[in-house]
Amino acid sequence: MTERGYSWFVLTAALLFVLGLSGSREALAAGDVRVRVTQIKASNVGGDAVDRALGDLGRRLKAKYRYRNFTLVGVNSQSVGQGKSASYSLANGMTLTVKVISVEDNNIGLALTISTGGGAVTAFSVRSRNGATFLTNVPWGQDMLILAIRTTLAK
């Protein structure tokens, strides 16, 4: 390898190392589940519009919900170990708590609770496939807060 080629190799290796360490991603342990919660405001106020940031999810929302516009409110992702819980603050003032209750093959069992300061509003269990996104929703005044929840297993 020439000196120039070696320098390029070292620079590339250093860049890949830095990129691998950068960002707010935390390392996932085996059995951990990455739970990403995307919050979307659905409303009938204003014209028909789907936030471009929603990408393909926008078409899925239009097909499932009878609202005219969908706006991305926020995205939060956390690593959750089996038997552990993570809480997400929702834009409507409620809290979503996600507990990983089982991990078998490519199936992830979750217990979800949506609550206010006064207690649980709704609680349910769901089984999700690795890499799948499921939808649920809660009221937000006259509008709806849709939660697109994606689960991904650690490698």
Coordinates of C-alpha atoms in Angstrom, one line a residue:
M1 CA 0.0 0.0 0.0
T2 CA 1.4 3.4 -0.9
E3 CA 1.8 6.1 1.7
R4 CA -1.1 8.1 0.2
G5 CA -3.3 4.9 0.2
Y6 CA -2.3 4.2 3.8
S7 CA -3.2 7.8 4.9
W8 CA -6.6 7.5 3.1
F9 CA -7.2 4.1 4.9
V10 CA -6.4 5.6 8.3
L11 CA -8.5 8.6 7.7
T12 CA -11.5 6.5 6.5
A13 CA -11.1 4.1 9.5
A14 CA -11.0 7.1 11.9
L15 CA -14.1 8.6 10.3
L16 CA -16.0 5.4 10.5
F17 CA -15.0 5.0 14.2
V18 CA -16.2 8.5 15.0
L19 CA -19.5 8.1 13.1
G20 CA -20.1 4.8 15.0
L21 CA -19.6 6.6 18.3
S22 CA -21.5 9.8 17.5
G23 CA -25.2 10.5 18.0
S24 CA -27.4 9.9 21.0
R25 CA -27.8 6.2 20.3
E26 CA -27.1 4.0 23.3
A27 CA -25.8 0.5 22.9
L28 CA -28.5 -2.1 23.0
A29 CA -27.9 -5.3 25.0
A30 CA -29.1 -8.6 23.7
G31 CA -32.8 -8.8 24.5
D32 CA -33.3 -5.1 24.6
V33 CA -35.9 -3.5 22.5
R34 CA -35.6 0.0 20.8
V35 CA -39.1 1.6 21.2
R36 CA -39.5 4.6 19.0
V37 CA -42.7 6.7 19.6
T38 CA -43.7 9.1 16.8
Q39 CA -46.4 11.6 17.9
I40 CA -48.7 13.0 15.2
K41 CA -51.4 15.6 15.6
A42 CA -54.5 14.7 13.5
S43 CA -57.0 17.5 13.0
N44 CA -59.9 18.7 10.8
V45 CA -58.9 22.3 11.2
G46 CA -57.4 23.8 8.0
G47 CA -57.0 22.2 4.6
D48 CA -55.9 18.7 3.6
A49 CA -52.3 18.3 4.4
V50 CA -49.9 15.6 5.5
D51 CA -46.6 16.7 7.0
R52 CA -43.8 15.6 4.6
A53 CA -41.7 14.6 7.5
L54 CA -44.1 11.6 8.0
G55 CA -43.0 10.0 4.7
D56 CA -44.8 6.8 3.9
L57 CA -46.5 6.8 7.3
G58 CA -48.6 9.7 6.1
R59 CA -50.4 7.6 3.5
R60 CA -51.1 4.9 6.2
L61 CA -52.6 7.6 8.5
K62 CA -54.8 9.0 5.8
A63 CA -56.2 5.5 5.0
K64 CA -56.9 4.7 8.7
Y65 CA -58.1 7.9 10.3
R66 CA -60.8 10.3 9.2
Y67 CA -58.9 13.6 9.6
R68 CA -57.9 16.1 7.1
N69 CA -54.4 17.0 8.2
F70 CA -51.6 15.2 10.0
T71 CA -48.6 17.0 11.6
L72 CA -45.5 15.5 13.1
V73 CA -45.2 16.6 16.7
G74 CA -42.2 14.7 17.9
V75 CA -40.2 11.5 18.0
N76 CA -38.6 9.9 21.0
S77 CA -36.7 6.6 21.1
Q78 CA -35.5 4.6 24.1
S79 CA -33.9 1.2 24.8
V80 CA -36.0 -1.0 27.1
G81 CA -34.9 -4.3 28.6
Q82 CA -37.2 -7.2 29.0
G83 CA -39.2 -6.8 32.2
K84 CA -38.4 -3.0 32.2
S85 CA -40.4 0.1 31.4
A86 CA -39.8 3.4 29.7
S87 CA -42.0 6.5 29.9
Y88 CA -42.7 9.0 27.2
S89 CA -44.1 12.5 27.7
L90 CA -46.9 13.1 25.2
A91 CA -47.8 16.4 23.6
N92 CA -51.3 16.3 25.1
G93 CA -50.0 16.3 28.7
M94 CA -50.4 12.5 29.1
T95 CA -47.7 9.9 29.7
L96 CA -47.2 6.7 27.8
T97 CA -45.5 3.9 29.7
V98 CA -44.2 1.0 27.7
K99 CA -43.1 -2.3 29.4
V100 CA -41.4 -5.1 27.5
I101 CA -43.1 -8.2 28.8
S102 CA -41.7 -10.8 26.4
V103 CA -39.2 -11.3 23.6
E104 CA -39.6 -14.5 21.6
D105 CA -38.1 -15.1 18.2
N106 CA -39.2 -12.0 16.2
N107 CA -42.2 -11.2 18.5
I108 CA -42.2 -8.5 21.1
G109 CA -44.8 -8.4 23.8
L110 CA -45.6 -5.0 25.2
A111 CA -47.8 -3.6 28.0
L112 CA -48.8 0.0 27.3
T113 CA -50.4 2.4 29.8
I114 CA -51.5 5.9 28.8
S115 CA -52.1 8.0 31.9
T116 CA -52.7 11.5 33.3
G117 CA -51.6 12.8 36.7
G118 CA -54.7 11.3 38.1
G119 CA -54.1 7.7 36.9
A120 CA -54.4 5.4 33.9
V121 CA -56.7 6.4 31.1
T122 CA -56.2 3.2 29.1
A123 CA -54.0 0.1 29.4
F124 CA -53.6 -2.6 26.9
S125 CA -51.1 -5.3 25.7
V126 CA -49.9 -5.8 22.2
R127 CA -47.6 -8.2 20.4
S128 CA -45.4 -6.6 17.7
R129 CA -43.1 -8.1 15.1
N130 CA -39.5 -6.9 15.1
G131 CA -39.3 -3.8 13.0
A132 CA -43.0 -3.3 12.8
T133 CA -44.9 -0.1 13.5
F134 CA -48.3 -0.1 15.1
L135 CA -50.7 2.8 15.7
T136 CA -52.8 3.9 18.7
N137 CA -54.4 7.2 19.5
V138 CA -55.6 9.4 22.4
P139 CA -57.8 12.5 22.4
W140 CA -56.2 15.9 22.3
G141 CA -59.0 18.5 22.7
Q142 CA -61.0 18.4 19.5
D143 CA -58.1 16.8 17.7
M144 CA -56.4 13.4 18.0
L145 CA -52.8 12.5 19.1
I146 CA -51.8 9.4 17.1
L147 CA -48.8 7.4 18.3
A148 CA -46.9 5.4 15.8
I149 CA -44.9 2.9 17.9
R150 CA -42.0 1.0 16.2
T151 CA -40.2 -1.8 18.0
T152 CA -36.8 -3.1 17.0
L153 CA -34.8 -5.9 18.7
A154 CA -31.2 -5.6 19.6
K155 CA -28.9 -7.6 17.4

